[in-house]
Coordinates of C-alpha atoms and ligand atoms in Angstrom, one line a residue:
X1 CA 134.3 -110.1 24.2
X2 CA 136.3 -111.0 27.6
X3 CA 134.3 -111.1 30.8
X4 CA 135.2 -109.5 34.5
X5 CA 133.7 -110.8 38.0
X6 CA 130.6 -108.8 39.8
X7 CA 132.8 -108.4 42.6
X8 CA 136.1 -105.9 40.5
X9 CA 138.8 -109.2 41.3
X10 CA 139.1 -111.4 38.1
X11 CA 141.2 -110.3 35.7
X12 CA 139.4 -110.3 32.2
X13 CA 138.7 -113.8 30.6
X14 CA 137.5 -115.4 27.0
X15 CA 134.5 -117.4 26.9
X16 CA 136.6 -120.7 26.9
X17 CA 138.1 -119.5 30.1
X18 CA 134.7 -118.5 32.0
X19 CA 133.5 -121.4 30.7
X20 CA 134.7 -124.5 32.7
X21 CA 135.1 -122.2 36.0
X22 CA 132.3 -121.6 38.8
X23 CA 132.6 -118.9 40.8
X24 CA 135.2 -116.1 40.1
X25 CA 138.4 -116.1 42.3
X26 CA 136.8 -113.1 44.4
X27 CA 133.3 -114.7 45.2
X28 CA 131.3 -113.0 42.6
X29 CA 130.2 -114.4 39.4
X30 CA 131.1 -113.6 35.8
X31 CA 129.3 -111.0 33.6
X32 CA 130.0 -109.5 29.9
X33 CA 132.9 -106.1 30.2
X34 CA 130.1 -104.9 27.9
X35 CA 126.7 -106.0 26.8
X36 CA 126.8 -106.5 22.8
X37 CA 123.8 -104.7 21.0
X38 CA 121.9 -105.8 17.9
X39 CA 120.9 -103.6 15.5
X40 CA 117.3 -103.3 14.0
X41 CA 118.7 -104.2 10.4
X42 CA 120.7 -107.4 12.2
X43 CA 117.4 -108.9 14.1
X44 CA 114.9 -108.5 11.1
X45 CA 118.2 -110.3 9.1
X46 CA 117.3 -113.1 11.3
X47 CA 113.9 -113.9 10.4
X48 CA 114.2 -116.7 8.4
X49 CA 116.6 -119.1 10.5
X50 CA 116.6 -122.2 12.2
X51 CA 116.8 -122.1 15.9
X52 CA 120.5 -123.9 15.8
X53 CA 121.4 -121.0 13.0
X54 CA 120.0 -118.5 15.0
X55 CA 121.5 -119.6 18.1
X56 CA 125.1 -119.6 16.6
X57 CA 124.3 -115.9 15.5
X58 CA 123.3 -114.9 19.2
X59 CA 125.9 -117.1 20.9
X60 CA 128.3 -115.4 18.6
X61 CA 128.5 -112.4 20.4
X62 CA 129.2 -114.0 23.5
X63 CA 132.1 -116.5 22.2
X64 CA 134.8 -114.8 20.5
X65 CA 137.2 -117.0 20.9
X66 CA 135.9 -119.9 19.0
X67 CA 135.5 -119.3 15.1
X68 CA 132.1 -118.8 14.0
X69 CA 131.9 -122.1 11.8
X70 CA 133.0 -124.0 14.4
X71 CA 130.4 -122.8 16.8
X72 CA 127.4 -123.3 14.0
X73 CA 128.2 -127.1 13.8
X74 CA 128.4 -126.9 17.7
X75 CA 124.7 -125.5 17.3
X76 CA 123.5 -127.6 15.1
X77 CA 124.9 -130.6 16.5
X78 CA 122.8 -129.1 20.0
X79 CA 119.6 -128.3 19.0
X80 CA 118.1 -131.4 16.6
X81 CA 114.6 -132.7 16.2
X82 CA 116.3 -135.7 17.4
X83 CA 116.9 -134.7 20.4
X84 CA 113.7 -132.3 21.0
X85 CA 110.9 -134.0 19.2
X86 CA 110.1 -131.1 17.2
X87 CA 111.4 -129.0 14.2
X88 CA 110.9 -126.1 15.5
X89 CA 113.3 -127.0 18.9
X90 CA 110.6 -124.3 20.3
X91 CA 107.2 -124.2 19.3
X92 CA 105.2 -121.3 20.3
X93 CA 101.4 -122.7 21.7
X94 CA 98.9 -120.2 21.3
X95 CA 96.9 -120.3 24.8
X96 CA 94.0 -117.6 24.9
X97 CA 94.2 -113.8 23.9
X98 CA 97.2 -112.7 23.1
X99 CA 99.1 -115.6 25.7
X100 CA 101.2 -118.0 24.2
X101 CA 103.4 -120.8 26.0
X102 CA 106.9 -120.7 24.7
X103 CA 107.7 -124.2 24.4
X104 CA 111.1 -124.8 26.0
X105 CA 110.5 -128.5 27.4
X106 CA 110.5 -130.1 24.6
X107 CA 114.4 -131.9 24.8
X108 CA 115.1 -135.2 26.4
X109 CA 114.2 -134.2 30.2
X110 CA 111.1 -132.1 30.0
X111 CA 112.0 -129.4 31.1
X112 CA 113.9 -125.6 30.0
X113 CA 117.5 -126.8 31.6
X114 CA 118.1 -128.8 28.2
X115 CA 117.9 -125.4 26.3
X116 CA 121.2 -124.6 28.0
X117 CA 122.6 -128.3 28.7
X118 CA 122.0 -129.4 25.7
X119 CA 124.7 -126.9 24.4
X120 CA 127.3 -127.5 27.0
X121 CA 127.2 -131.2 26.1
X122 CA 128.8 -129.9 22.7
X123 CA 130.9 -127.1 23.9
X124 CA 132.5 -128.6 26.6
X125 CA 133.7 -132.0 24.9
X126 CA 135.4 -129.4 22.0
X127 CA 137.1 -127.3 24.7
X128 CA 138.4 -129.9 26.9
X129 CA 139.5 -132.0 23.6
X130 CA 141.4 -128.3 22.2
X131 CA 143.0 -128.0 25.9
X132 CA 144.3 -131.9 26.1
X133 CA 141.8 -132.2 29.3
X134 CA 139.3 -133.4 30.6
X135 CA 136.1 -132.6 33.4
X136 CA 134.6 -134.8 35.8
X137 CA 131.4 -132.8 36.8
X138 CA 130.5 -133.1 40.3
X139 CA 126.6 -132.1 41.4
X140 CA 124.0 -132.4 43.6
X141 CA 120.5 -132.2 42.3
X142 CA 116.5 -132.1 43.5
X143 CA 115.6 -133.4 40.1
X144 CA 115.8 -131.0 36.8
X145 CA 119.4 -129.7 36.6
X146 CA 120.9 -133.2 37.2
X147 CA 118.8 -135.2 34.8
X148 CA 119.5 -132.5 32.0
X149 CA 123.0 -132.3 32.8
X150 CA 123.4 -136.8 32.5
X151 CA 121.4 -136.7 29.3
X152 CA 123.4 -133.8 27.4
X153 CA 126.8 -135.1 29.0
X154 CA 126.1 -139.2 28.4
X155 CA 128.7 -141.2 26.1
X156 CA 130.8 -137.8 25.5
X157 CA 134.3 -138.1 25.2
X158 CA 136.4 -136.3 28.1
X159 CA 133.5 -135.9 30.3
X160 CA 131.9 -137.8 33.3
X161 CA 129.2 -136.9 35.9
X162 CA 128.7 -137.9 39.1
X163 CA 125.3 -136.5 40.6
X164 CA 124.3 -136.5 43.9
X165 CA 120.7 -136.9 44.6
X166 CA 118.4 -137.1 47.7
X167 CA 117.9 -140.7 48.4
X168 CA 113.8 -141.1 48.3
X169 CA 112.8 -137.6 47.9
X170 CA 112.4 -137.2 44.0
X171 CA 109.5 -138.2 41.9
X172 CA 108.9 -141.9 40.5
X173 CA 109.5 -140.0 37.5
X174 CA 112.3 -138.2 38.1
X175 CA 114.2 -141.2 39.6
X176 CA 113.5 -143.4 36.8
X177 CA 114.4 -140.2 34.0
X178 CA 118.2 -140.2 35.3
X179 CA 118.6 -143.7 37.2
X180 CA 117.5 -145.7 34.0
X181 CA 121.1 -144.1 32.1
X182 CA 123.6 -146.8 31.6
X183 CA 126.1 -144.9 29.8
X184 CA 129.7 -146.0 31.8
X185 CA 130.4 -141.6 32.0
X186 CA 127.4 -141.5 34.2
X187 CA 127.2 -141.9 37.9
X188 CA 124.0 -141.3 40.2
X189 CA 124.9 -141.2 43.7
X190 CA 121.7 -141.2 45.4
X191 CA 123.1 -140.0 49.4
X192 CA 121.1 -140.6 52.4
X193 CA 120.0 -136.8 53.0
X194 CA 118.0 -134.2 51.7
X195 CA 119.0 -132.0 49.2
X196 CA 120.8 -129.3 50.9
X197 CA 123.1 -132.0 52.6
X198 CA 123.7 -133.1 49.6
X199 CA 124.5 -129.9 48.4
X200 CA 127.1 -129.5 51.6
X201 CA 129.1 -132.5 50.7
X202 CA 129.4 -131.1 47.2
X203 CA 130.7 -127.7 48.1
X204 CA 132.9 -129.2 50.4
X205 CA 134.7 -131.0 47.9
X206 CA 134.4 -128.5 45.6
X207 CA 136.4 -126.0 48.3
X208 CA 139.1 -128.4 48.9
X209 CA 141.7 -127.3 46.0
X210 CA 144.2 -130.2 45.9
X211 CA 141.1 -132.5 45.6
X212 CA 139.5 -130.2 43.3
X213 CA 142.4 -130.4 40.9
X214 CA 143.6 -133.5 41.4
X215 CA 140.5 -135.2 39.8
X216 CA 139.7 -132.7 37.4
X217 CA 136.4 -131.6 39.2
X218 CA 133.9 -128.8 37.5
X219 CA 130.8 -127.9 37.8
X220 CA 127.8 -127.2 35.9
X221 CA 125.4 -125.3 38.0
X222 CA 123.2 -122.3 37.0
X223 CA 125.2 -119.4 37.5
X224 CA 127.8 -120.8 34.3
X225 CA 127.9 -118.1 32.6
X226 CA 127.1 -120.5 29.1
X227 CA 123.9 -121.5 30.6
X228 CA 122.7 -117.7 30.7
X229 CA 124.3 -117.1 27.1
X230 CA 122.6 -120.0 25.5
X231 CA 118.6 -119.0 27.3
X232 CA 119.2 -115.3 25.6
X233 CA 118.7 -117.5 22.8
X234 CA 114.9 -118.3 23.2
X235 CA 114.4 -114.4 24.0
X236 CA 115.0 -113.5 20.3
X237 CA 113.5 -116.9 18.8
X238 CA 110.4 -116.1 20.9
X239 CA 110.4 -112.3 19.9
X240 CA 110.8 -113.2 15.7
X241 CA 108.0 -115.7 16.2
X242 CA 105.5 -113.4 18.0
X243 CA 106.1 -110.7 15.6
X244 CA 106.1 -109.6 11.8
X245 CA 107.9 -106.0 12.4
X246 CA 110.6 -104.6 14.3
X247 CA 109.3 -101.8 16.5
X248 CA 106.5 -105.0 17.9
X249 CA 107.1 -104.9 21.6
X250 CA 106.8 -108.8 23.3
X251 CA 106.2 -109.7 27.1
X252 CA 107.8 -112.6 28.8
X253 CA 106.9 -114.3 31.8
X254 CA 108.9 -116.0 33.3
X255 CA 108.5 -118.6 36.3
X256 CA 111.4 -117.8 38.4
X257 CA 114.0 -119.7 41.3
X258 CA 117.8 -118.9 40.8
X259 CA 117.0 -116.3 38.6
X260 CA 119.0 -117.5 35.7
X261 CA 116.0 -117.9 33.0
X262 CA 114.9 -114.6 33.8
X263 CA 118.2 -113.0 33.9
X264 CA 119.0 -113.9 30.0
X265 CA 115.5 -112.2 29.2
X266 CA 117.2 -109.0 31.2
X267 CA 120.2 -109.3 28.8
X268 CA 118.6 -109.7 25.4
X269 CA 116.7 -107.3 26.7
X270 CA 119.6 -105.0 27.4
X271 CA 120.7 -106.1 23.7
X272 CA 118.1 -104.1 22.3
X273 CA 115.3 -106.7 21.6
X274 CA 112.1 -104.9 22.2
X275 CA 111.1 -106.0 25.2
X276 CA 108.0 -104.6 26.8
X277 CA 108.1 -106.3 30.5
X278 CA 109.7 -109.1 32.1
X279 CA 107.0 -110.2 34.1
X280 CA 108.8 -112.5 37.4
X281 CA 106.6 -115.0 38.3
X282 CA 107.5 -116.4 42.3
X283 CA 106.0 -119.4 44.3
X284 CA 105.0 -118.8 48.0
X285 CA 108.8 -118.6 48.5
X286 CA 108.7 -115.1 47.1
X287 CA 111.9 -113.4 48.5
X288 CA 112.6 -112.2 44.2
X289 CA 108.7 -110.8 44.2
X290 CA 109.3 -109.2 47.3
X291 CA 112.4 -107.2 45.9
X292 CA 111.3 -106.3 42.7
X293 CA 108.4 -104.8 45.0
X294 CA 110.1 -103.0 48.0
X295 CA 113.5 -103.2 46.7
X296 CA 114.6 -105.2 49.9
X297 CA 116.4 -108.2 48.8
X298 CA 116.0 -110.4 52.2
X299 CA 116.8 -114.0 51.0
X300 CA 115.7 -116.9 53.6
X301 CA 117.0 -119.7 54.9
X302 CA 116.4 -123.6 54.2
X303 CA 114.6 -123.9 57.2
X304 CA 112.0 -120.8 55.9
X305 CA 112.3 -122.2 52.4
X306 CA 108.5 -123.8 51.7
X307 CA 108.2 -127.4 50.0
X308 CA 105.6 -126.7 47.1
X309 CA 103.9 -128.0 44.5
X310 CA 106.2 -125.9 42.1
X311 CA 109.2 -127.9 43.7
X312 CA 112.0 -126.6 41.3
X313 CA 111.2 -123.0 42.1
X314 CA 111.5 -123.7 45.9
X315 CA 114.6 -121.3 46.1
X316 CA 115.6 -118.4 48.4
X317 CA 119.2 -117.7 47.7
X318 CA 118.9 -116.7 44.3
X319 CA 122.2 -117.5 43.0
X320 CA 122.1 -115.3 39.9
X321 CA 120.8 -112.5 41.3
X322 CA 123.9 -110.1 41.7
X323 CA 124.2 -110.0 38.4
X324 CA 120.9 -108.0 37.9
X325 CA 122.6 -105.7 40.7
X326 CA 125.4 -105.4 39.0
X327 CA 123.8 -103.5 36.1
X328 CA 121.5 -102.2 38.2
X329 CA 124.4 -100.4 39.8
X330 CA 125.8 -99.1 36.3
X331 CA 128.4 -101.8 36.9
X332 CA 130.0 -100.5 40.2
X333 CA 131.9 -103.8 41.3
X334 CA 132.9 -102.5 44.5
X335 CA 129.2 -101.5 45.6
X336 CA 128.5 -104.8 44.5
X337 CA 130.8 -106.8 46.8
X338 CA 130.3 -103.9 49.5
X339 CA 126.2 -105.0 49.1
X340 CA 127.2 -108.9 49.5
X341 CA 129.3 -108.4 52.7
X342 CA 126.6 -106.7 54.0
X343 CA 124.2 -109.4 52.4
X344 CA 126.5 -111.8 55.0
X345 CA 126.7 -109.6 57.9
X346 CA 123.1 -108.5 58.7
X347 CA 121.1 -111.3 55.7
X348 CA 119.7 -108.4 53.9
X349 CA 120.6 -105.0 51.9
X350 CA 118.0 -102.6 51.0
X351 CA 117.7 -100.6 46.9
X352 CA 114.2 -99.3 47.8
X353 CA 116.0 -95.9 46.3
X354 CA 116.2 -98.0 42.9
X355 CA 113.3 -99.3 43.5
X356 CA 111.1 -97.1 40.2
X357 CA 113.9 -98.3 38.2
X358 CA 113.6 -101.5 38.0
X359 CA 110.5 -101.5 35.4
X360 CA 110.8 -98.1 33.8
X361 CA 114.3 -98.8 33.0
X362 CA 114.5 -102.6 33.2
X363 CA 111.1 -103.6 32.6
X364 CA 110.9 -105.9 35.7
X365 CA 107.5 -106.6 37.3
X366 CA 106.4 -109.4 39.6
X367 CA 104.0 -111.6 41.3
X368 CA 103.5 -114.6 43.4
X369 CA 101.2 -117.8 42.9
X370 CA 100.4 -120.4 45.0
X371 CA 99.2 -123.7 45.8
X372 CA 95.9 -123.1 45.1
X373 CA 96.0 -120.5 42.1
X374 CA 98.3 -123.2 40.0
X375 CA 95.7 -125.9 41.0
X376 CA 93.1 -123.4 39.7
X377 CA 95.2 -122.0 36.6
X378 CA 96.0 -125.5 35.4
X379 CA 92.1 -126.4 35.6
X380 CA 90.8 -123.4 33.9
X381 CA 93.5 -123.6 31.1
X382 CA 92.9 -127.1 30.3
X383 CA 88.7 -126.3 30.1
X384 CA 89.3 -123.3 27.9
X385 CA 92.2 -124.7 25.5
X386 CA 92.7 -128.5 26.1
X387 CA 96.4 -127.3 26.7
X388 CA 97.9 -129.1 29.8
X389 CA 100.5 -127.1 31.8
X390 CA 102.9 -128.0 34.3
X391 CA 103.0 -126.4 37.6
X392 CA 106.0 -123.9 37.4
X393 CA 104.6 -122.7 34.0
X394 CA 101.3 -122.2 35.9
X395 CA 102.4 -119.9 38.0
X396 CA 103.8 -118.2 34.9
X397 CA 100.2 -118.4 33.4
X398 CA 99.0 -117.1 36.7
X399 CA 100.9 -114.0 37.2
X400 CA 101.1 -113.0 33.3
X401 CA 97.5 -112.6 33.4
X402 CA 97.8 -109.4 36.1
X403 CA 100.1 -107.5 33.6
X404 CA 98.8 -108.7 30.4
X405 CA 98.1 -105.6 28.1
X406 CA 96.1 -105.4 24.9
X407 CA 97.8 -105.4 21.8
X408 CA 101.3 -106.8 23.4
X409 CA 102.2 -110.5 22.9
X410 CA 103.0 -112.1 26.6
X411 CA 104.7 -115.1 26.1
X412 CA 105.1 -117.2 28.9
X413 CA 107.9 -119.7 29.4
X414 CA 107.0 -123.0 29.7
X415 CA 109.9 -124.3 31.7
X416 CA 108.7 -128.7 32.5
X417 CA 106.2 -130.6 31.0
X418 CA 103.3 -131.7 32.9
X419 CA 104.3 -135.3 32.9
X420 CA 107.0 -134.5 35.0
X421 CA 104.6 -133.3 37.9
X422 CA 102.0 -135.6 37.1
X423 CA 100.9 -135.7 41.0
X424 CA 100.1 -132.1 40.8
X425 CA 98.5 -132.5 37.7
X426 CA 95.7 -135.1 39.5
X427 CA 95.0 -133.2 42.2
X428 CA 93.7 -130.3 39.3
X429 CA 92.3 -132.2 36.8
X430 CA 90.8 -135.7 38.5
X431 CA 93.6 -137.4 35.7
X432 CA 97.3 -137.9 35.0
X433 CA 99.4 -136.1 32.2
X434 CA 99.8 -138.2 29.6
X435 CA 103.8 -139.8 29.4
X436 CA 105.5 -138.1 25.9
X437 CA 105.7 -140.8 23.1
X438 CA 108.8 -143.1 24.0
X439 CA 108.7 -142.4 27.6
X440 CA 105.9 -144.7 28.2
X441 CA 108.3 -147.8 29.4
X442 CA 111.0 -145.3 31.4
X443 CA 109.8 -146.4 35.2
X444 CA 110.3 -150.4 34.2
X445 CA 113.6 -149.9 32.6
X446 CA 116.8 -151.0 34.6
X447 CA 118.7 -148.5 37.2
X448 CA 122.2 -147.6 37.9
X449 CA 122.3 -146.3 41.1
X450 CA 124.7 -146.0 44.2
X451 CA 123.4 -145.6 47.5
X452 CA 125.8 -143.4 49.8
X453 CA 126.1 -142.0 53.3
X454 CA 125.5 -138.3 52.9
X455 CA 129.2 -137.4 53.7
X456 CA 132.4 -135.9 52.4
X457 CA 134.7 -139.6 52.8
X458 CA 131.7 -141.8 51.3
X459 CA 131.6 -139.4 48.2
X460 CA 135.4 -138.6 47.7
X461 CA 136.3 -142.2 48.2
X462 CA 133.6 -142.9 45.2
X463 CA 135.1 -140.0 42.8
X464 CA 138.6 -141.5 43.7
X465 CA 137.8 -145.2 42.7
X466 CA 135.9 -144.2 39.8
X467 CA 137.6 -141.7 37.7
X468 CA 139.1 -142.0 34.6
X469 CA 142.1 -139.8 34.2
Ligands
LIG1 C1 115.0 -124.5 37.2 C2 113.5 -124.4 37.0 C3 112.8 -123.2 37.3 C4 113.5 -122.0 37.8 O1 114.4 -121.4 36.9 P1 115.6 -120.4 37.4 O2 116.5 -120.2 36.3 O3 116.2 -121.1 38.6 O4 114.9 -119.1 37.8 C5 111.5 -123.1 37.0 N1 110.8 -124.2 36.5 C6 111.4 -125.4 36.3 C7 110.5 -126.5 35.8 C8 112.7 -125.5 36.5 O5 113.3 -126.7 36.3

């Protein structure tokens, strides 16, 4: 299995190789030569295992250049009840009809990102340690992708992070989730600027080469290519738990920003597990609803960007996007980076003429929620089931019901915990979620944090005093 970029210029790579690189040389991200397929006989065969077993079977496919033993211990040293409270790594929580939740907040931050970081925290020590190297990772987060990246990256050999965050514009919570780390591999920057500032100073280092290689600087943002491989995962898990036979068709919805948890239910999907719809599931910044409508893909900018109470969905440049349009164009790299120039030239490109395709062949489908129907959906669920959801999963719940079909499992990812948006969770019920067991104590313990000007010196001068070579 080697991988080529969107765009036509990368030559093709091994897993390994994909792995500790962002972009591809010619802007455009990487993606599978071929999709792998699994057979009817080779799902059912997978009934009976654990979610780490299953994931080395799934993630298999994908990595073909690290042997398959070596890759099950890298699993199973991932996905423990330790680490995720429960056996099952991902319960499935009946809600009402045939809705489930499928439970993928149940690892150390509370929310879906651990699926993923959880397993780059063991494949990425093991690759650096084969290739005599090591990583610093350098981010910039609003609040999920940072904390999951510090707590699957914390104490491992080779390894360091330093995380940028917003100085005063996350959650008690969220502070207090990645601040309270002391592990001497972990570094929280918190910068004087908002998040897309934040963002800036990271690209720009990121861009400057001699920097870049000179202290080792990687990245572990959505569109890595690992993160996608290891969310298929939950796709089948989810399908062999909703099911007893093989010709069962399963919904997902799925609440959606960068469009990387949707995008692995599009390639299991495209692996041949029978998938009825992916069902996308936007917040009022609905640019991905509004293509999978029209097919006019007309991203926005910060400025048109809403702050909602879905905050981590509060994206209009979906980052994983092209590769959708990649197969959606039969894999025609050049119309691909033709579409993207035009994307920069005139911020829009129009597939209206694909536009039946994308659920009779694809089974996309989409809606939007807002403030109000995730205020109203949280309510209601909690009356009807005593199940409290989080506000990105509402809006899951919320547009799952419109395309929910009789006899047809919708499962609907349940991408945070509602302790994590606890404010949100007030202004529904009258009440706060209740904090996980162990968490209780997390906004008294000590922090470790660095306040910073929001700029490129302040930061490099940081990395440069503090990095281990
Ligand atoms: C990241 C995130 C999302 C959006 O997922 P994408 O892969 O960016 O589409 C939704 N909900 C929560 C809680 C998240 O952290």
């Amino acid at each position: 299995m080697k991988y080529v970029s969107t765009r036509g210029g990368m030559q093709a790579q091994l897993f390994s190789e994909v792995l500790l690189e962002g972009l591809a040389p010619d802007g455009g991200l990487a993606i599978p030569q071929t999709v792998p397929v699994v057979s009817t006989a080779e799902l059912e065969s997978w009934r009976s295992l654990s979610y780490a077993d299953l994931a080395a079977k799934v993630l298999g496919l994908f990595v073909t250049d690290i042997p398959a033993q070596t890759l099950a211990q890298l699993t199973r040293d991932a996905y423990t009840e330790e680490s995720f409270q429960t056996e099952a790594i991902v319960p499935i929580k009946p809600l009402m009809g045939e809705m489930s939740l499928l439970g993928l907040s149940e690892g150390p931050t509370l929310a879906f990102k651990d699926m993923a970081m959880q397993f780059l925290g063991q494949i990425f020590p093991h690759v650096l340690a084969a290739r005599h190297t090591r990583l610093n990772i350098l981010g910039a987060t609003s609040g999920d992708t940072g904390s999951a990246a510090e707590y699957a990256m914390r104490s491992k050999p080779g390894v360091a992070v330093f995380m940028l965050s917003p100085l005063g514009r996350m959650s008690t919570f969220q502070r207090a989730q990645m601040y309270s780390l002391q592990d001497a591999n972990i570094h929280n920057l918190a910068v004087k600027g908002n998040f897309d500032q934040a963002q800036d100073v990271v690209k720009a280092l990121a861009s400057d080469l001699d920097f870049k290689a000179q202290y080792k600087l990687g990245a572990v943002n959505s569109i890595n290519w690992a993160r996608i491989a290891a969310q298929v995962v939950y796709y089948f898990h989810g399908w062999l738990k909703a099911t007893t036979r093989s010709e069962q068709l399963v919904s997902f919805a799925v609440p959606s920003g960068n469009f990387g948890n949707i995008l692995a239910g599009h390639i299991a999907r495209m692996m041949g597990l029978p998938i009825r719809r992916l069902v996308l599931a936007t917040n009022e910044n609905n640019v991905l609803e509004e293509f999978f409508r029209t097919g006019v893909y007309r991203p926005r900018s910060a400025l048109q960007t809403h702050v909602t109470s879905s905050p981590s969905m509060d994206i209009s440049r979906a980052s994983n996007f092209e590769r959708f349009v990649y197969h959606l164009l039969d894999g025609d790299a050049a119309q691909v980076a033709a579409l993207w120039s035009q994307l920069g030239q005139t911020g829009q490109f129009d597939l209206s003429s694909y536009q039946p395709s994308f659920e009779k062949q694809y089974g996309f489908v989409s809606g939007t929620s807002t403030h109000a129907d995730r205020l109203t959906t949280i309510r209601s669920v909690y009356e009807k089931t005593g199940v409290l959801i989080d506000p990105h999963t509402a809006d899951g719940v919320k547009v799952a019901a419109q395309f929910a079909e009789p006899g047809i499992p919708m499962l609907v990812l349940e991408t945070a915990l509602p302790a994590k948006f606890s404010e949100t969770i007030e202004e529904a019920i009258g009440h706060p979620a209740p904090l996980p067991k162990g968490l209780e104590n997390l906004e008294s313990l000590a922090q470790k944090v660095t306040v910073l000007p929001c700029d490129v010196e302040s930061v490099s001068a940081y990395i440069r005093d503090h990095v281990t070579s």
